[in-house]
């Protein structure tokens, strides 16, 4: 008995030593939108208890454009302090060379994710990031206000503008806006404007085969339509809004409609929200005349830096964050869309967040930004596009002239082919 106890104590001591010898500290950078940081922090605390791997979160701005600029600099400098990057779906081709190949690590789980997402994170056969959650926007609308004016959720952009105006005129509340969206000059505007253009039959900026298609009358008409909202149903300040500013106005009860990603659904239904249980979502409107609604594909992934000194532990941590268990929690707590197909069939998810089941169809039909065809040039393409759109919305040149100039810029950027 004594011997056994002594042995057990010695073994415990050894395993304690093994655990403490294994303890490592990692840094992960992540944008701070909605409750994302608090969520990741809580889950990583559980992970640390189980593994001895402590992942410290380094909060970054919410804007994907600002994050991208910073990450490019760090990676170019071979920064070994950041082990894990949370990466936007559009970045894979641009950052591939500086990220670890996850193909072997993910060999048993890659098949559980939507194949299109795995494909979007695969560059020349290298899996550069594991999917964390996917994103596709919807039109948020105030059920109570539409009911009051006997309106139904709009199917076209013009119906949306008309409904917004009807409610605003009826309410006579100077704080009430009709429609808020992401109008700042950044990647978010590329997403919103791609939806206006595509849903008006104006193409996808650069088509999947690499052809530059943006200079066309339907695209210009879509931008003109969006311009007509500014200062009528949308505040002039929308030209500086990103996701969180739109959500701020919406969640304090001051907008009839909002274009936003799924995360705003869970937050809007929290106890401190003025619009709790007063809203719902429908697919974004179309341009009418036989066109169909378009939702830009978004989403976030997890990648390990090639310069990390703890790659094995970092891979363990991202496998945990990308797992079905964490994705389920992210779906339940934050209405983030899972990338693992089976999570949509989970009984808890179906019962507690039924909206995600509807949202899955929006995601499945979502339009990708042209990051695959424009390869390492995507960031410049997008920057040129959102600048042309922001100028058009601000009255700095006409939409038609701005798109013509954009076509010339993109043609020069493309040169003898996208690389
Ligand atoms: C969301 C999307 C991301 C997109 C960004 C634009 O975070 O998931 O893909 O680039 O919005 O603001």
Coordinates of N, CA and C and ligand atoms in Angstrom, one line a residue, residues 64 88-90 135 186-188 191 243 261 297-300 369, ligand 1:
X64 N -11.0 45.0 -41.0 CA -10.1 44.0 -41.7 C -9.0 44.7 -42.5
X88 N -8.9 36.9 -42.6 CA -10.1 37.1 -43.3 C -10.1 36.1 -44.5
X89 N -11.3 35.7 -45.0 CA -11.4 34.7 -46.1 C -10.7 35.2 -47.4
X90 N -10.5 36.5 -47.6 CA -9.9 37.0 -48.8 C -8.4 37.1 -48.8
X135 N -19.4 33.8 -43.0 CA -20.1 35.0 -42.9 C -20.9 35.3 -44.2
X186 N -13.3 51.3 -47.0 CA -12.5 50.2 -46.5 C -13.1 48.9 -47.1
X187 N -12.6 47.8 -46.7 CA -13.0 46.5 -47.3 C -14.5 46.3 -47.1
X188 N -15.1 46.7 -46.0 CA -16.6 46.5 -45.8 C -17.4 47.2 -46.9
X191 N -17.6 45.0 -49.8 CA -18.6 43.9 -49.7 C -20.0 44.5 -50.0
X243 N -19.0 48.1 -39.6 CA -20.1 47.2 -39.1 C -20.6 47.7 -37.7
X261 N -23.8 41.5 -40.9 CA -23.4 40.1 -40.9 C -24.2 39.4 -39.7
X297 N -19.7 36.9 -49.7 CA -19.1 35.8 -48.8 C -18.0 36.4 -47.9
X298 N -18.2 36.3 -46.6 CA -17.1 36.7 -45.7 C -16.7 35.5 -44.9
X299 N -16.0 35.8 -43.8 CA -15.6 34.7 -42.9 C -14.2 34.8 -42.4
X300 N -13.9 34.1 -41.3 CA -12.6 34.2 -40.6 C -12.1 32.8 -40.4
X369 N -15.7 37.6 -53.2 CA -15.0 38.8 -53.7 C -13.9 38.2 -54.7
Ligands
LIG1 C1 -16.7 40.6 -42.0 C2 -16.5 39.5 -43.0 C3 -15.1 39.7 -43.7 C4 -15.2 41.0 -44.4 C5 -15.4 42.1 -43.4 C6 -15.6 43.5 -44.1 O1 -15.9 40.6 -41.0 O2 -16.4 38.3 -42.3 O3 -14.9 38.7 -44.6 O4 -13.9 41.3 -45.1 O5 -16.6 41.9 -42.7 O6 -15.7 44.5 -43.2

